[in-house]
Coordinates of C-alpha atoms and ligand atoms in Angstrom, one line a residue:
X97 CA 0.0 0.0 0.0
X98 CA 1.6 3.3 -0.9
X99 CA 0.3 5.8 1.6
X100 CA 2.3 8.9 2.1
X101 CA 2.8 10.3 5.6
X102 CA 3.5 14.0 5.2
X103 CA 2.8 15.9 8.4
X104 CA 2.6 19.6 7.7
X105 CA 4.5 20.1 10.9
X106 CA 6.1 16.8 12.0
X107 CA 7.2 16.4 15.6
X108 CA 10.9 16.0 15.9
X109 CA 10.9 14.2 19.3
X110 CA 8.9 13.7 22.4
X111 CA 9.9 17.0 23.9
X112 CA 8.9 18.8 20.7
X113 CA 5.6 17.0 20.7
X114 CA 4.9 18.2 24.3
X115 CA 6.0 21.8 23.4
X116 CA 3.9 22.0 20.2
X117 CA 0.8 20.7 22.0
X118 CA 1.4 23.2 24.8
X119 CA 1.4 26.1 22.3
X120 CA -2.1 24.9 21.4
X121 CA -3.2 24.9 25.0
X122 CA -2.8 21.2 25.7
X123 CA -0.5 20.2 28.5
X124 CA 0.6 16.6 28.1
X125 CA 2.6 14.6 30.5
X126 CA 5.5 12.3 29.5
X127 CA 3.4 9.2 28.8
X128 CA 0.9 11.1 26.6
X129 CA 3.5 13.1 24.7
X130 CA 5.5 9.9 24.0
X131 CA 2.4 8.1 22.8
X132 CA 1.4 11.0 20.5
X133 CA 5.0 11.2 19.1
X134 CA 5.0 7.4 18.5
X135 CA 1.6 7.6 16.8
X136 CA 2.9 10.1 14.3
X137 CA 6.0 7.9 13.6
X138 CA 4.5 4.4 13.7
X139 CA 1.3 5.3 11.9
X140 CA -0.8 3.7 14.6
X141 CA -4.1 4.9 16.0
X142 CA -4.1 6.0 19.6
X143 CA -6.8 4.7 21.9
X144 CA -7.4 6.9 24.9
X145 CA -9.4 5.4 27.7
X146 CA -10.3 7.1 31.0
X147 CA -12.9 9.0 33.0
X148 CA -14.9 11.9 31.7
X149 CA -13.2 15.3 31.4
X150 CA -9.6 14.3 31.5
X151 CA -8.7 15.7 28.0
X152 CA -9.3 12.8 25.7
X153 CA -11.3 14.7 23.1
X154 CA -9.2 17.8 23.5
X155 CA -6.1 15.9 22.6
X156 CA -7.4 15.2 19.2
X157 CA -8.5 18.8 18.7
X158 CA -5.1 20.1 19.8
X159 CA -3.2 17.5 17.7
X160 CA -5.1 18.8 14.7
X161 CA -4.2 22.4 15.5
X162 CA -0.5 21.5 16.3
X163 CA 0.0 19.7 13.0
X164 CA -2.1 22.0 10.9
X165 CA -4.5 19.1 9.9
X166 CA -8.2 19.2 9.5
X167 CA -10.1 17.5 12.3
X168 CA -12.8 15.0 11.2
X169 CA -14.9 13.7 14.0
X170 CA -17.1 10.6 14.3
X171 CA -19.1 10.8 17.4
X172 CA -20.2 7.3 18.3
X173 CA -23.6 6.4 19.9
X174 CA -25.6 3.4 20.7
X175 CA -27.5 1.9 17.7
X176 CA -25.4 3.9 15.3
X177 CA -25.9 2.7 11.8
X178 CA -22.7 2.2 9.9
X179 CA -24.1 4.2 7.0
X180 CA -23.7 7.2 9.3
X181 CA -20.0 6.3 9.9
X182 CA -18.9 5.2 6.4
X183 CA -21.1 6.5 3.6
X184 CA -24.6 6.3 2.3
X185 CA -26.2 6.7 -1.1
X186 CA -27.7 10.1 -1.5
X187 CA -31.3 9.0 -2.2
X188 CA -32.7 12.5 -2.6
X189 CA -30.2 13.4 -5.2
X190 CA -30.7 10.1 -7.1
X191 CA -34.4 10.8 -7.1
X192 CA -34.0 14.3 -8.3
X193 CA -31.8 13.2 -11.2
X194 CA -34.3 10.5 -12.2
X195 CA -37.1 13.1 -12.2
X196 CA -35.1 15.5 -14.3
X197 CA -34.0 12.8 -16.6
X198 CA -37.5 11.3 -16.9
X199 CA -37.7 11.8 -20.6
X200 CA -34.3 10.3 -21.2
X201 CA -35.1 7.3 -19.1
X202 CA -38.3 7.0 -21.0
X203 CA -36.4 6.8 -24.2
X204 CA -34.3 4.0 -22.9
X205 CA -37.3 1.8 -22.1
X206 CA -39.5 3.1 -24.9
X207 CA -39.4 0.1 -27.3
X208 CA -38.9 -2.6 -24.6
X209 CA -41.0 -5.6 -25.4
X210 CA -42.2 -6.2 -21.9
X211 CA -41.6 -5.2 -18.3
X212 CA -38.8 -7.6 -17.8
X213 CA -36.8 -6.1 -20.7
X214 CA -37.5 -2.6 -19.4
X215 CA -36.1 -3.6 -16.0
X216 CA -33.1 -5.2 -17.6
X217 CA -32.3 -2.0 -19.5
X218 CA -32.7 0.2 -16.4
X219 CA -30.5 -2.2 -14.4
X220 CA -27.7 -1.7 -17.0
X221 CA -27.7 2.0 -16.1
X222 CA -27.1 1.2 -12.4
X223 CA -23.5 2.3 -12.5
X224 CA -24.6 5.8 -13.4
X225 CA -26.7 6.2 -10.3
X226 CA -24.4 4.3 -8.0
X227 CA -21.3 6.3 -8.6
X228 CA -19.1 8.7 -6.6
X229 CA -21.5 11.5 -7.7
X230 CA -24.3 10.1 -5.6
X231 CA -22.2 9.0 -2.7
X232 CA -22.6 10.9 0.6
X233 CA -19.3 10.4 2.5
X234 CA -19.6 10.1 6.3
X235 CA -16.6 10.8 8.6
X236 CA -14.7 7.6 8.0
X237 CA -14.9 7.7 4.2
X238 CA -14.3 11.5 4.3
X239 CA -11.0 10.9 6.3
X240 CA -9.8 8.2 4.0
X241 CA -10.7 10.1 0.9
X242 CA -9.3 13.4 2.0
X243 CA -6.7 14.9 -0.3
X244 CA -5.0 16.6 2.6
X245 CA -3.9 14.9 5.8
X246 CA -6.4 14.9 8.6
X247 CA -6.8 13.9 12.2
X248 CA -9.6 11.5 12.6
X249 CA -11.3 11.5 16.0
X250 CA -13.5 8.5 16.7
X251 CA -15.0 9.7 19.9
X252 CA -16.6 7.5 22.6
X253 CA -16.1 4.3 20.6
X254 CA -17.4 2.3 23.6
X255 CA -20.9 3.7 22.9
X256 CA -20.9 2.1 19.4
X257 CA -22.2 -1.4 18.8
X258 CA -19.8 -4.2 18.2
X259 CA -20.8 -4.3 14.5
X260 CA -19.5 -0.8 14.1
X261 CA -16.3 -1.8 16.0
X262 CA -15.8 -4.5 13.4
X263 CA -16.1 -2.0 10.6
X264 CA -13.5 0.1 12.4
X265 CA -11.2 -2.9 12.6
X266 CA -11.2 -3.2 8.9
X267 CA -10.6 0.4 8.4
X268 CA -7.7 0.6 10.9
X269 CA -6.1 -2.5 9.5
X270 CA -6.1 -1.5 5.9
X271 CA -6.8 2.3 5.8
X272 CA -9.2 1.6 2.9
X273 CA -12.9 1.2 2.4
X274 CA -14.4 -0.9 -0.3
X275 CA -17.6 0.2 -1.8
X276 CA -18.9 -2.7 -4.0
X277 CA -20.6 -0.4 -6.5
X278 CA -17.6 1.9 -6.9
X279 CA -14.5 0.1 -5.8
X280 CA -11.9 0.4 -3.1
X281 CA -11.0 3.8 -1.7
X282 CA -7.5 3.9 -0.3
X283 CA -6.2 6.6 2.0
X284 CA -4.1 9.1 0.0
X285 CA -2.4 10.4 3.2
X286 CA -2.3 8.5 6.5
X287 CA -4.7 10.1 9.0
X288 CA -3.7 10.4 12.6
X289 CA -6.5 8.5 14.3
X290 CA -7.5 9.1 17.9
X291 CA -10.1 6.8 19.5
X292 CA -11.5 7.7 22.9
X293 CA -13.5 5.5 25.3
X294 CA -15.1 6.2 28.7
X295 CA -15.0 2.5 29.5
X296 CA -18.8 1.9 29.5
X297 CA -17.9 -1.5 28.0
X298 CA -14.8 -3.5 27.1
X299 CA -13.5 -2.9 23.7
X300 CA -12.4 -5.9 21.7
X301 CA -8.8 -7.2 22.1
X302 CA -8.5 -6.9 18.3
X303 CA -9.3 -3.2 18.3
X304 CA -6.9 -2.6 21.2
X305 CA -4.2 -4.6 19.4
X306 CA -4.3 -2.2 16.5
X307 CA -3.8 0.8 18.7
X308 CA -1.3 2.5 20.9
X309 CA -3.4 2.2 24.1
X310 CA -3.2 4.7 26.9
X311 CA -5.2 5.1 30.1
X312 CA -5.7 8.8 30.8
X313 CA -6.4 9.4 34.5
X314 CA -6.9 12.6 36.4
X315 CA -3.5 14.5 36.4
X316 CA -1.3 14.8 39.4
X317 CA -1.7 18.0 41.4
X318 CA 1.1 19.9 39.8
X319 CA -0.1 19.3 36.3
X320 CA -3.7 20.0 37.1
X321 CA -2.6 23.3 38.6
X322 CA -0.6 24.0 35.5
X323 CA -3.7 23.3 33.4
X324 CA -5.8 25.7 35.6
X325 CA -3.1 28.4 35.2
X326 CA -3.1 27.9 31.5
X327 CA -6.9 28.6 31.3
X328 CA -6.5 32.1 32.7
X329 CA -9.3 31.6 35.3
X330 CA -8.4 34.8 37.2
X331 CA -8.0 32.9 40.5
X332 CA -4.8 33.7 42.4
X333 CA -2.2 30.9 42.2
X334 CA -2.2 30.1 45.9
X335 CA -5.9 29.7 45.9
X336 CA -5.8 27.6 42.7
X337 CA -3.3 25.3 44.4
X338 CA -5.6 24.9 47.4
X339 CA -8.6 24.4 45.1
X340 CA -6.8 21.6 43.2
X341 CA -6.1 19.9 46.5
X342 CA -9.7 20.1 47.6
X343 CA -11.0 18.8 44.3
X344 CA -8.6 15.9 44.6
X345 CA -10.0 15.2 48.0
X346 CA -13.5 15.3 46.5
X347 CA -12.4 12.8 43.9
X348 CA -11.5 10.4 46.7
X349 CA -15.0 10.4 48.0
X350 CA -17.3 7.7 46.7
X351 CA -19.3 9.8 44.3
X352 CA -21.5 9.0 41.4
X353 CA -19.6 11.4 39.2
X354 CA -16.2 12.7 40.3
X355 CA -15.3 16.2 39.3
X356 CA -13.1 16.4 36.2
X357 CA -10.5 18.9 35.1
X358 CA -13.1 21.0 33.3
X359 CA -15.0 21.3 36.6
X360 CA -11.9 22.4 38.5
X361 CA -11.5 25.1 35.8
X362 CA -15.1 26.1 36.1
X363 CA -14.9 26.3 39.9
X364 CA -11.7 28.4 39.7
X365 CA -13.5 30.8 37.3
X366 CA -16.6 31.0 39.5
X367 CA -14.5 31.8 42.6
X368 CA -12.6 34.4 40.7
X369 CA -15.7 36.1 39.5
X370 CA -17.0 36.2 43.1
X371 CA -13.8 37.8 44.2
X372 CA -13.1 35.1 46.7
X373 CA -9.9 35.7 48.7
X374 CA -10.0 32.7 51.0
X375 CA -11.3 29.2 50.4
X376 CA -13.6 28.5 53.3
X377 CA -16.0 25.6 53.6
X378 CA -18.8 28.1 53.5
X379 CA -17.8 29.8 50.2
X380 CA -17.0 26.4 48.6
X381 CA -20.3 24.9 49.6
X382 CA -22.3 27.8 48.1
X383 CA -20.6 27.2 44.8
X384 CA -20.5 23.4 44.9
X385 CA -23.1 23.0 42.3
X386 CA -20.4 24.0 39.7
X387 CA -18.5 20.8 40.4
X388 CA -21.0 18.3 41.8
X389 CA -24.0 17.5 39.7
X390 CA -25.9 14.9 41.6
X391 CA -28.0 15.5 44.8
X392 CA -26.6 12.5 46.6
X393 CA -23.0 13.6 45.8
X394 CA -23.8 17.1 46.9
X395 CA -24.7 15.9 50.4
X396 CA -21.5 13.8 50.7
X397 CA -19.2 16.6 49.6
X398 CA -20.9 19.1 51.9
X399 CA -20.2 16.8 54.8
X400 CA -16.6 16.3 53.8
X401 CA -15.8 19.9 52.9
X402 CA -14.8 21.2 56.4
X403 CA -12.2 18.5 56.7
X404 CA -11.0 18.9 53.1
X405 CA -10.6 22.6 53.7
X406 CA -8.9 22.1 57.0
X407 CA -7.8 18.6 57.9
X408 CA -7.4 19.6 61.5
X409 CA -10.9 21.1 61.8
X410 CA -13.1 19.9 64.6
X411 CA -16.3 18.8 62.9
X412 CA -19.4 18.7 65.2
X413 CA -20.9 15.2 65.5
X414 CA -24.1 16.2 63.8
X415 CA -22.2 17.2 60.7
X416 CA -20.0 14.1 60.8
X417 CA -22.1 11.4 59.1
X418 CA -23.1 11.4 55.5
X419 CA -25.8 8.9 55.7
X420 CA -24.4 5.8 54.1
X421 CA -22.8 3.9 56.9
X422 CA -19.3 5.3 57.2
X423 CA -19.9 8.2 59.4
X424 CA -17.0 10.2 58.2
X425 CA -16.3 12.4 55.2
X426 CA -13.1 10.9 53.8
X427 CA -12.3 8.3 51.3
X428 CA -14.1 4.9 51.3
X429 CA -11.0 2.9 50.4
X430 CA -9.9 0.4 53.0
X431 CA -6.5 2.1 53.2
X432 CA -8.0 5.4 54.2
X433 CA -10.5 3.8 56.5
X434 CA -7.8 2.4 58.6
X435 CA -5.6 5.4 58.6
X436 CA -7.0 7.7 61.2
X437 CA -4.1 10.2 60.8
X438 CA -4.8 10.5 57.1
X439 CA -8.4 11.8 57.2
X440 CA -8.0 14.1 54.3
X441 CA -6.8 11.2 52.1
X442 CA -3.5 12.8 51.2
X443 CA -1.5 9.5 51.3
X444 CA -4.1 7.9 49.1
X445 CA -4.0 10.7 46.5
X446 CA -0.2 10.5 46.6
X447 CA -0.4 6.8 45.8
X448 CA -2.7 7.7 42.9
X449 CA 0.0 9.9 41.5
X450 CA 2.3 7.0 40.9
X451 CA 2.5 6.5 37.2
X452 CA 1.4 3.4 35.6
X453 CA -1.0 2.2 38.3
X454 CA -3.5 1.2 35.7
X455 CA -1.0 -0.7 33.6
X456 CA -1.1 -4.1 35.2
X457 CA -4.4 -5.9 35.5
X458 CA -6.4 -3.2 33.9
X459 CA -9.1 -4.7 31.8
X460 CA -7.9 -8.2 32.4
X461 CA -4.3 -7.5 31.3
X462 CA -1.6 -9.9 32.3
X463 CA -2.0 -11.0 35.9
X464 CA -5.2 -9.0 36.3
X465 CA -8.6 -10.1 37.5
X466 CA -10.3 -7.8 35.0
X467 CA -13.8 -8.2 33.7
X468 CA -15.0 -10.5 31.0
X469 CA -12.9 -10.9 27.9
X470 CA -14.6 -9.2 24.9
X471 CA -15.9 -11.7 22.4
X472 CA -13.7 -12.1 19.4
X473 CA -15.0 -10.1 16.4
X474 CA -14.4 -11.6 13.0
X475 CA -13.5 -9.1 10.3
X476 CA -16.1 -10.7 8.1
X477 CA -18.7 -8.8 10.2
X478 CA -17.5 -5.7 8.5
X479 CA -19.0 -7.0 5.2
X480 CA -22.3 -6.0 6.7
X481 CA -21.1 -2.6 5.8
X482 CA -21.8 -3.2 2.1
X483 CA -25.1 -5.1 1.8
X484 CA -26.4 -5.2 -1.7
X485 CA -29.8 -4.6 -0.2
X486 CA -28.7 -1.1 0.4
X487 CA -29.3 -0.3 -3.2
X488 CA -32.5 1.5 -3.5
X489 CA -34.8 1.2 -6.5
X490 CA -34.6 4.1 -8.8
Ligands
ATP123 N1 -4.0 18.2 29.5 C1 -4.8 19.2 29.3 N2 -4.4 20.4 28.9 C2 -5.3 21.4 28.7 N3 -6.6 21.3 28.9 C3 -7.1 20.2 29.4 C4 -6.2 19.0 29.6 N4 -7.0 18.0 30.0 C5 -8.2 18.4 30.0 N5 -8.3 19.7 29.7 C6 -9.5 20.5 29.6 O1 -10.5 19.8 30.2 C7 -11.8 19.9 29.5 C8 -12.3 18.5 29.3 O2 -11.6 17.9 28.3 P1 -12.2 16.9 27.2 O3 -13.6 17.3 26.8 O4 -11.2 16.6 26.2 O5 -12.4 15.6 28.2 P2 -12.8 14.1 27.8 O6 -11.8 13.2 28.4 O7 -13.0 14.0 26.3 O8 -14.2 14.0 28.5 P3 -15.5 13.2 28.1 O9 -15.2 11.7 28.3 O10 -16.6 13.7 29.0 O11 -15.8 13.5 26.7 C9 -11.5 20.7 28.3 O12 -12.0 22.0 28.4 C10 -10.0 20.7 28.1 O13 -9.6 21.9 27.6
MG124 MG1 -14.7 13.7 25.1

């Protein structure tokens, strides 16, 4: 296959990758910058998995800006039809043409002896109506068929059905799409492909194998602070550093939805707009709705706030419980439960800062006790992408 890789602005090394992404407002750590650099050199898609709001989508957007490539996005969702991902025939246009060409079509069948012969004659004209002219390219075909290099973002791939995943397998293996009526469309330039997943289901091993896989977790405190600073929130540095610590404490609580980086940014902006000069439990609880979006979570965080703001605070007994059996406002992990002198969960957060904690055992990796193995997906499933039944009558 002769596909050219011609980055408009190639990255020279990992450091250069990090620097160029930073100029586009994206602050990558070592692992992420290395993965992105390798992606541009090894021509492999990147699969980013991780919780909401840790910068998965933003990476693809910033990569496009940094490399001067157009971003093409396929947003996946449940029940998504592959015609919305690959291509579909533009039925409206076909119909319009047949209306306009009514007379001409009439001439073709004019002297046909019977209906059978008329149908045969029309069928011979199939290729006119099933040609590039009537093809509506959807994001995957658009990326493959692009004359200029692109970044292809396949966002939230875990929401797509397994059938669509099989279509992606074919595409990522060959970087080509076959359209029975037209032929095979091969990528003219190699797209940088970024897939993201929020882990709502396991992705197939086959898909993971084709990608450089990276688990993006919440950043450590220093990097999160750097990100907040880069967003010009207007909040003083010292307060932003305290805020990051408090948000990290909130993440350690057992919440339905932990606050993400974007929520820390929103909170910092909110506090700056209010002209807050000191982070007290009171001021934080009145603005808590910016970061906590579920009623149950709100109660838990309210209870925990005094201790998160001041680990030495004496909390009156009536404020101590949060109504679900633990009776204290810190982390629910066994480690923190036994560590009375670590009530604000700092040791636990520090442990979370260790790189690579998700590497072993994550999703049933070597030595892990991960969840079910995803069923093998045969590539032949992808042939569903091109059923002849898709042809519509003229
Ligand atoms: N490393 C980073 N550098 C700069 N901004 C970041 C970084 N990580 C996250 N952000 C900011 O956090 C916000 C959320 O990022 P993004 O939408 O990419 O998250 P996501 O992981 O795709 O979340 P979801 O799973 O909900 O789609 C964005 O505003 C983004 O700018
Ligand atoms: Mg996203």
